[in-house]
Amino acid sequence: MPIWYKILTFFLLEGIKIINTLNETHLHRTLKSIYALGIPGSKMEAPVGDYIADILAPDGSITEIQTGSLSHLSKKLPG
């Protein structure tokens, strides 16, 4: 059984809310899940201001997984 399947099964069984994921690629979804598991207490698809962060850590730090063009991140960055 692939690791991504185990991770997504875990999220579903634990009732972890996953929103805004319809257009994600398999690679993006898998990387996001792996990184989130490495940050205890983190939340996936967490609202931050007007945006949805891929991963929000308990200390408020944000992790965005970008597997395509970096231009999509520019609107989320300050200044």
PDB file of N, CA and C in Angstrom:
ATOM      1  N   MET A   1       0.852  -1.179   0.000  1.00  0.00           N
ATOM      2  CA  MET A   1       0.000   0.000   0.000  1.00  0.00           C
ATOM      3  C   MET A   1       0.901   1.247   0.000  1.00  0.00           C
ATOM      4  N   PRO A   2       0.691   2.188  -0.926  1.00  0.00           N
ATOM      5  CA  PRO A   2       1.536   3.384  -0.997  1.00  0.00           C
ATOM      6  C   PRO A   2       1.379   4.264   0.247  1.00  0.00           C
ATOM      7  N   ILE A   3       2.453   4.978   0.595  1.00  0.00           N
ATOM      8  CA  ILE A   3       2.438   5.842   1.784  1.00  0.00           C
ATOM      9  C   ILE A   3       1.386   6.941   1.676  1.00  0.00           C
ATOM     10  N   TRP A   4       1.180   7.493   0.480  1.00  0.00           N
ATOM     11  CA  TRP A   4       0.188   8.567   0.346  1.00  0.00           C
ATOM     12  C   TRP A   4      -1.200   8.053   0.686  1.00  0.00           C
ATOM     13  N   TYR A   5      -1.481   6.793   0.349  1.00  0.00           N
ATOM     14  CA  TYR A   5      -2.789   6.210   0.651  1.00  0.00           C
ATOM     15  C   TYR A   5      -2.955   6.069   2.170  1.00  0.00           C
ATOM     16  N   LYS A   6      -1.900   5.634   2.837  1.00  0.00           N
ATOM     17  CA  LYS A   6      -1.949   5.496   4.299  1.00  0.00           C
ATOM     18  C   LYS A   6      -2.162   6.851   4.969  1.00  0.00           C
ATOM     19  N   ILE A   7      -1.463   7.871   4.454  1.00  0.00           N
ATOM     20  CA  ILE A   7      -1.582   9.209   5.039  1.00  0.00           C
ATOM     21  C   ILE A   7      -2.993   9.759   4.857  1.00  0.00           C
ATOM     22  N   LEU A   8      -3.525   9.677   3.649  1.00  0.00           N
ATOM     23  CA  LEU A   8      -4.871  10.191   3.404  1.00  0.00           C
ATOM     24  C   LEU A   8      -5.917   9.397   4.174  1.00  0.00           C
ATOM     25  N   THR A   9      -5.716   8.100   4.304  1.00  0.00           N
ATOM     26  CA  THR A   9      -6.632   7.278   5.100  1.00  0.00           C
ATOM     27  C   THR A   9      -6.606   7.741   6.550  1.00  0.00           C
ATOM     28  N   PHE A  10      -5.413   8.030   7.067  1.00  0.00           N
ATOM     29  CA  PHE A  10      -5.284   8.535   8.435  1.00  0.00           C
ATOM     30  C   PHE A  10      -6.086   9.819   8.608  1.00  0.00           C
ATOM     31  N   PHE A  11      -5.927  10.759   7.671  1.00  0.00           N
ATOM     32  CA  PHE A  11      -6.649  12.027   7.773  1.00  0.00           C
ATOM     33  C   PHE A  11      -8.159  11.805   7.755  1.00  0.00           C
ATOM     34  N   LEU A  12      -8.608  10.933   6.885  1.00  0.00           N
ATOM     35  CA  LEU A  12     -10.046  10.672   6.803  1.00  0.00           C
ATOM     36  C   LEU A  12     -10.565  10.007   8.079  1.00  0.00           C
ATOM     37  N   LEU A  13      -9.813   9.043   8.602  1.00  0.00           N
ATOM     38  CA  LEU A  13     -10.243   8.347   9.816  1.00  0.00           C
ATOM     39  C   LEU A  13     -10.221   9.264  11.038  1.00  0.00           C
ATOM     40  N   GLU A  14      -9.268  10.197  11.061  1.00  0.00           N
ATOM     41  CA  GLU A  14      -9.168  11.121  12.186  1.00  0.00           C
ATOM     42  C   GLU A  14     -10.129  12.304  12.034  1.00  0.00           C
ATOM     43  N   GLY A  15     -10.797  12.402  10.907  1.00  0.00           N
ATOM     44  CA  GLY A  15     -11.742  13.493  10.689  1.00  0.00           C
ATOM     45  C   GLY A  15     -11.076  14.826  10.428  1.00  0.00           C
ATOM     46  N   ILE A  16      -9.851  14.800   9.934  1.00  0.00           N
ATOM     47  CA  ILE A  16      -9.141  16.033   9.641  1.00  0.00           C
ATOM     48  C   ILE A  16      -9.741  16.654   8.392  1.00  0.00           C
ATOM     49  N   LYS A  17     -10.137  17.915   8.515  1.00  0.00           N
ATOM     50  CA  LYS A  17     -10.812  18.602   7.427  1.00  0.00           C
ATOM     51  C   LYS A  17      -9.820  18.972   6.331  1.00  0.00           C
ATOM     52  N   ILE A  18     -10.123  18.583   5.106  1.00  0.00           N
ATOM     53  CA  ILE A  18      -9.293  18.920   3.963  1.00  0.00           C
ATOM     54  C   ILE A  18     -10.189  19.668   2.977  1.00  0.00           C
ATOM     55  N   ILE A  19      -9.889  20.968   2.774  1.00  0.00           N
ATOM     56  CA  ILE A  19     -10.693  21.783   1.862  1.00  0.00           C
ATOM     57  C   ILE A  19      -9.823  22.313   0.740  1.00  0.00           C
ATOM     58  N   ASN A  20     -10.450  22.814  -0.292  1.00  0.00           N
ATOM     59  CA  ASN A  20      -9.733  23.458  -1.391  1.00  0.00           C
ATOM     60  C   ASN A  20      -8.692  22.523  -2.024  1.00  0.00           C
ATOM     61  N   THR A  21      -9.025  21.260  -2.174  1.00  0.00           N
ATOM     62  CA  THR A  21      -8.048  20.288  -2.672  1.00  0.00           C
ATOM     63  C   THR A  21      -8.443  19.673  -4.007  1.00  0.00           C
ATOM     64  N   LEU A  22      -9.490  20.148  -4.643  1.00  0.00           N
ATOM     65  CA  LEU A  22      -9.977  19.512  -5.865  1.00  0.00           C
ATOM     66  C   LEU A  22      -9.003  19.597  -7.028  1.00  0.00           C
ATOM     67  N   ASN A  23      -8.217  20.672  -7.115  1.00  0.00           N
ATOM     68  CA  ASN A  23      -7.307  20.844  -8.240  1.00  0.00           C
ATOM     69  C   ASN A  23      -5.859  20.481  -7.925  1.00  0.00           C
ATOM     70  N   GLU A  24      -5.614  19.863  -6.790  1.00  0.00           N
ATOM     71  CA  GLU A  24      -4.257  19.496  -6.417  1.00  0.00           C
ATOM     72  C   GLU A  24      -3.756  18.299  -7.212  1.00  0.00           C
ATOM     73  N   THR A  25      -2.468  18.321  -7.499  1.00  0.00           N
ATOM     74  CA  THR A  25      -1.864  17.153  -8.134  1.00  0.00           C
ATOM     75  C   THR A  25      -1.548  16.119  -7.062  1.00  0.00           C
ATOM     76  N   HIS A  26      -1.321  14.927  -7.513  1.00  0.00           N
ATOM     77  CA  HIS A  26      -0.960  13.838  -6.599  1.00  0.00           C
ATOM     78  C   HIS A  26       0.315  14.199  -5.834  1.00  0.00           C
ATOM     79  N   LEU A  27       1.307  14.742  -6.530  1.00  0.00           N
ATOM     80  CA  LEU A  27       2.571  15.111  -5.893  1.00  0.00           C
ATOM     81  C   LEU A  27       2.351  16.168  -4.814  1.00  0.00           C
ATOM     82  N   HIS A  28       1.587  17.207  -5.114  1.00  0.00           N
ATOM     83  CA  HIS A  28       1.319  18.280  -4.149  1.00  0.00           C
ATOM     84  C   HIS A  28       0.625  17.724  -2.909  1.00  0.00           C
ATOM     85  N   ARG A  29      -0.393  16.935  -3.104  1.00  0.00           N
ATOM     86  CA  ARG A  29      -1.160  16.351  -1.999  1.00  0.00           C
ATOM     87  C   ARG A  29      -0.271  15.466  -1.129  1.00  0.00           C
ATOM     88  N   THR A  30       0.571  14.663  -1.761  1.00  0.00           N
ATOM     89  CA  THR A  30       1.439  13.751  -1.024  1.00  0.00           C
ATOM     90  C   THR A  30       2.483  14.519  -0.220  1.00  0.00           C
ATOM     91  N   LEU A  31       3.151  15.492  -0.845  1.00  0.00           N
ATOM     92  CA  LEU A  31       4.160  16.287  -0.137  1.00  0.00           C
ATOM     93  C   LEU A  31       3.545  17.049   1.030  1.00  0.00           C
ATOM     94  N   LYS A  32       2.377  17.613   0.819  1.00  0.00           N
ATOM     95  CA  LYS A  32       1.701  18.357   1.890  1.00  0.00           C
ATOM     96  C   LYS A  32       1.407  17.446   3.083  1.00  0.00           C
ATOM     97  N   SER A  33       0.943  16.261   2.799  1.00  0.00           N
ATOM     98  CA  SER A  33       0.630  15.310   3.869  1.00  0.00           C
ATOM     99  C   SER A  33       1.879  14.895   4.633  1.00  0.00           C
ATOM    100  N   ILE A  34       2.958  14.635   3.911  1.00  0.00           N
ATOM    101  CA  ILE A  34       4.204  14.214   4.561  1.00  0.00           C
ATOM    102  C   ILE A  34       4.755  15.339   5.436  1.00  0.00           C
ATOM    103  N   TYR A  35       4.789  16.564   4.915  1.00  0.00           N
ATOM    104  CA  TYR A  35       5.286  17.688   5.704  1.00  0.00           C
ATOM    105  C   TYR A  35       4.408  17.940   6.923  1.00  0.00           C
ATOM    106  N   ALA A  36       3.106  17.854   6.766  1.00  0.00           N
ATOM    107  CA  ALA A  36       2.191  18.093   7.888  1.00  0.00           C
ATOM    108  C   ALA A  36       2.396  17.067   9.001  1.00  0.00           C
ATOM    109  N   LEU A  37       2.649  15.829   8.636  1.00  0.00           N
ATOM    110  CA  LEU A  37       2.896  14.803   9.653  1.00  0.00           C
ATOM    111  C   LEU A  37       4.169  15.083  10.436  1.00  0.00           C
ATOM    112  N   GLY A  38       5.110  15.795   9.830  1.00  0.00           N
ATOM    113  CA  GLY A  38       6.372  16.110  10.492  1.00  0.00           C
ATOM    114  C   GLY A  38       6.294  17.306  11.426  1.00  0.00           C
ATOM    115  N   ILE A  39       5.155  17.985  11.465  1.00  0.00           N
ATOM    116  CA  ILE A  39       4.979  19.153  12.340  1.00  0.00           C
ATOM    117  C   ILE A  39       3.825  18.840  13.302  1.00  0.00           C
ATOM    118  N   PRO A  40       4.132  18.353  14.505  1.00  0.00           N
ATOM    119  CA  PRO A  40       3.066  18.000  15.446  1.00  0.00           C
ATOM    120  C   PRO A  40       2.115  19.167  15.710  1.00  0.00           C
ATOM    121  N   GLY A  41       0.836  18.892  15.662  1.00  0.00           N
ATOM    122  CA  GLY A  41      -0.173  19.911  15.932  1.00  0.00           C
ATOM    123  C   GLY A  41      -0.491  20.812  14.757  1.00  0.00           C
ATOM    124  N   SER A  42       0.096  20.536  13.598  1.00  0.00           N
ATOM    125  CA  SER A  42      -0.148  21.392  12.434  1.00  0.00           C
ATOM    126  C   SER A  42      -1.529  21.139  11.850  1.00  0.00           C
ATOM    127  N   LYS A  43      -1.998  22.133  11.088  1.00  0.00           N
ATOM    128  CA  LYS A  43      -3.295  22.023  10.424  1.00  0.00           C
ATOM    129  C   LYS A  43      -3.082  22.190   8.923  1.00  0.00           C
ATOM    130  N   MET A  44      -3.719  21.332   8.148  1.00  0.00           N
ATOM    131  CA  MET A  44      -3.671  21.449   6.699  1.00  0.00           C
ATOM    132  C   MET A  44      -4.865  22.264   6.225  1.00  0.00           C
ATOM    133  N   GLU A  45      -4.652  23.024   5.149  1.00  0.00           N
ATOM    134  CA  GLU A  45      -5.723  23.830   4.554  1.00  0.00           C
ATOM    135  C   GLU A  45      -6.348  24.757   5.582  1.00  0.00           C
ATOM    136  N   ALA A  46      -5.495  25.520   6.264  1.00  0.00           N
ATOM    137  CA  ALA A  46      -5.950  26.418   7.327  1.00  0.00           C
ATOM    138  C   ALA A  46      -6.130  27.838   6.784  1.00  0.00           C
ATOM    139  N   PRO A  47      -7.240  28.488   7.115  1.00  0.00           N
ATOM    140  CA  PRO A  47      -7.430  29.874   6.669  1.00  0.00           C
ATOM    141  C   PRO A  47      -6.449  30.812   7.368  1.00  0.00           C
ATOM    142  N   VAL A  48      -5.803  31.662   6.572  1.00  0.00           N
ATOM    143  CA  VAL A  48      -4.886  32.680   7.085  1.00  0.00           C
ATOM    144  C   VAL A  48      -5.196  33.958   6.311  1.00  0.00           C
ATOM    145  N   GLY A  49      -5.862  34.889   6.960  1.00  0.00           N
ATOM    146  CA  GLY A  49      -6.285  36.101   6.266  1.00  0.00           C
ATOM    147  C   GLY A  49      -7.240  35.759   5.139  1.00  0.00           C
ATOM    148  N   ASP A  50      -6.937  36.240   3.943  1.00  0.00           N
ATOM    149  CA  ASP A  50      -7.786  35.981   2.774  1.00  0.00           C
ATOM    150  C   ASP A  50      -7.405  34.704   2.030  1.00  0.00           C
ATOM    151  N   TYR A  51      -6.429  33.981   2.543  1.00  0.00           N
ATOM    152  CA  TYR A  51      -5.903  32.816   1.826  1.00  0.00           C
ATOM    153  C   TYR A  51      -6.040  31.545   2.656  1.00  0.00           C
ATOM    154  N   ILE A  52      -5.763  30.433   2.008  1.00  0.00           N
ATOM    155  CA  ILE A  52      -5.734  29.135   2.664  1.00  0.00           C
ATOM    156  C   ILE A  52      -4.297  28.645   2.624  1.00  0.00           C
ATOM    157  N   ALA A  53      -3.699  28.420   3.799  1.00  0.00           N
ATOM    158  CA  ALA A  53      -2.326  27.932   3.882  1.00  0.00           C
ATOM    159  C   ALA A  53      -2.328  26.412   3.732  1.00  0.00           C
ATOM    160  N   ASP A  54      -1.344  25.886   3.027  1.00  0.00           N
ATOM    161  CA  ASP A  54      -1.227  24.430   2.919  1.00  0.00           C
ATOM    162  C   ASP A  54      -1.047  23.818   4.299  1.00  0.00           C
ATOM    163  N   ILE A  55      -0.113  24.363   5.082  1.00  0.00           N
ATOM    164  CA  ILE A  55       0.151  23.850   6.425  1.00  0.00           C
ATOM    165  C   ILE A  55       0.367  25.036   7.362  1.00  0.00           C
ATOM    166  N   LEU A  56      -0.350  25.035   8.477  1.00  0.00           N
ATOM    167  CA  LEU A  56      -0.192  26.055   9.507  1.00  0.00           C
ATOM    168  C   LEU A  56       0.291  25.362  10.773  1.00  0.00           C
ATOM    169  N   ALA A  57       1.488  25.727  11.226  1.00  0.00           N
ATOM    170  CA  ALA A  57       2.072  25.125  12.430  1.00  0.00           C
ATOM    171  C   ALA A  57       1.513  25.811  13.678  1.00  0.00           C
ATOM    172  N   PRO A  58       1.582  25.147  14.832  1.00  0.00           N
ATOM    173  CA  PRO A  58       1.071  25.744  16.073  1.00  0.00           C
ATOM    174  C   PRO A  58       1.734  27.072  16.425  1.00  0.00           C
ATOM    175  N   ASP A  59       2.988  27.286  15.993  1.00  0.00           N
ATOM    176  CA  ASP A  59       3.670  28.547  16.294  1.00  0.00           C
ATOM    177  C   ASP A  59       3.307  29.663  15.318  1.00  0.00           C
ATOM    178  N   GLY A  60       2.403  29.378  14.367  1.00  0.00           N
ATOM    179  CA  GLY A  60       1.955  30.380  13.411  1.00  0.00           C
ATOM    180  C   GLY A  60       2.732  30.395  12.108  1.00  0.00           C
ATOM    181  N   SER A  61       3.777  29.593  12.011  1.00  0.00           N
ATOM    182  CA  SER A  61       4.526  29.558  10.757  1.00  0.00           C
ATOM    183  C   SER A  61       3.719  28.810   9.696  1.00  0.00           C
ATOM    184  N   ILE A  62       3.921  29.220   8.457  1.00  0.00           N
ATOM    185  CA  ILE A  62       3.152  28.682   7.336  1.00  0.00           C
ATOM    186  C   ILE A  62       4.090  27.968   6.377  1.00  0.00           C
ATOM    187  N   THR A  63       3.663  26.810   5.909  1.00  0.00           N
ATOM    188  CA  THR A  63       4.390  26.082   4.877  1.00  0.00           C
ATOM    189  C   THR A  63       3.489  25.968   3.661  1.00  0.00           C
ATOM    190  N   GLU A  64       3.982  26.440   2.526  1.00  0.00           N
ATOM    191  CA  GLU A  64       3.273  26.314   1.263  1.00  0.00           C
ATOM    192  C   GLU A  64       4.042  25.334   0.386  1.00  0.00           C
ATOM    193  N   ILE A  65       3.377  24.346  -0.127  1.00  0.00           N
ATOM    194  CA  ILE A  65       3.978  23.376  -1.029  1.00  0.00           C
ATOM    195  C   ILE A  65       3.716  23.858  -2.446  1.00  0.00           C
ATOM    196  N   GLN A  66       4.773  24.075  -3.208  1.00  0.00           N
ATOM    197  CA  GLN A  66       4.626  24.563  -4.574  1.00  0.00           C
ATOM    198  C   GLN A  66       5.344  23.601  -5.515  1.00  0.00           C
ATOM    199  N   THR A  67       4.584  22.918  -6.355  1.00  0.00           N
ATOM    200  CA  THR A  67       5.175  21.961  -7.288  1.00  0.00           C
ATOM    201  C   THR A  67       5.180  22.490  -8.717  1.00  0.00           C
ATOM    202  N   GLY A  68       4.641  23.683  -8.910  1.00  0.00           N
ATOM    203  CA  GLY A  68       4.602  24.284 -10.244  1.00  0.00           C
ATOM    204  C   GLY A  68       5.298  25.628 -10.222  1.00  0.00           C
ATOM    205  N   SER A  69       4.803  26.551 -10.987  1.00  0.00           N
ATOM    206  CA  SER A  69       5.373  27.885 -11.085  1.00  0.00           C
ATOM    207  C   SER A  69       5.283  28.614  -9.743  1.00  0.00           C
ATOM    208  N   LEU A  70       6.340  29.346  -9.417  1.00  0.00           N
ATOM    209  CA  LEU A  70       6.342  30.106  -8.165  1.00  0.00           C
ATOM    210  C   LEU A  70       5.528  31.392  -8.258  1.00  0.00           C
ATOM    211  N   SER A  71       5.071  31.749  -9.431  1.00  0.00           N
ATOM    212  CA  SER A  71       4.295  32.977  -9.604  1.00  0.00           C
ATOM    213  C   SER A  71       3.004  32.959  -8.782  1.00  0.00           C
ATOM    214  N   HIS A  72       2.471  31.781  -8.509  1.00  0.00           N
ATOM    215  CA  HIS A  72       1.239  31.674  -7.729  1.00  0.00           C
ATOM    216  C   HIS A  72       1.443  32.104  -6.275  1.00  0.00           C
ATOM    217  N   LEU A  73       2.690  32.014  -5.806  1.00  0.00           N
ATOM    218  CA  LEU A  73       2.969  32.404  -4.414  1.00  0.00           C
ATOM    219  C   LEU A  73       3.077  33.917  -4.240  1.00  0.00           C
ATOM    220  N   SER A  74       3.362  34.641  -5.308  1.00  0.00           N
ATOM    221  CA  SER A  74       3.615  36.084  -5.187  1.00  0.00           C
ATOM    222  C   SER A  74       2.454  36.837  -4.556  1.00  0.00           C
ATOM    223  N   LYS A  75       1.221  36.443  -4.837  1.00  0.00           N
ATOM    224  CA  LYS A  75       0.075  37.158  -4.263  1.00  0.00           C
ATOM    225  C   LYS A  75      -0.097  36.857  -2.767  1.00  0.00           C
ATOM    226  N   LYS A  76       0.524  35.795  -2.280  1.00  0.00           N
ATOM    227  CA  LYS A  76       0.425  35.453  -0.874  1.00  0.00           C
ATOM    228  C   LYS A  76       1.542  36.070  -0.024  1.00  0.00           C
ATOM    229  N   LEU A  77       2.585  36.574  -0.673  1.00  0.00           N
ATOM    230  CA  LEU A  77       3.733  37.118   0.044  1.00  0.00           C
ATOM    231  C   LEU A  77       3.553  38.603   0.323  1.00  0.00           C
ATOM    232  N   PRO A  78       3.995  39.063   1.515  1.00  0.00           N
ATOM    233  CA  PRO A  78       3.870  40.488   1.819  1.00  0.00           C
ATOM    234  C   PRO A  78       4.816  41.322   0.958  1.00  0.00           C
ATOM    235  N   GLY A  79       4.389  42.553   0.697  1.00  0.00           N
ATOM    236  CA  GLY A  79       5.226  43.527  -0.003  1.00  0.00           C
ATOM    237  C   GLY A  79       5.461  43.168  -1.384  1.00  0.00           C
TER     238      GLY A  79
END
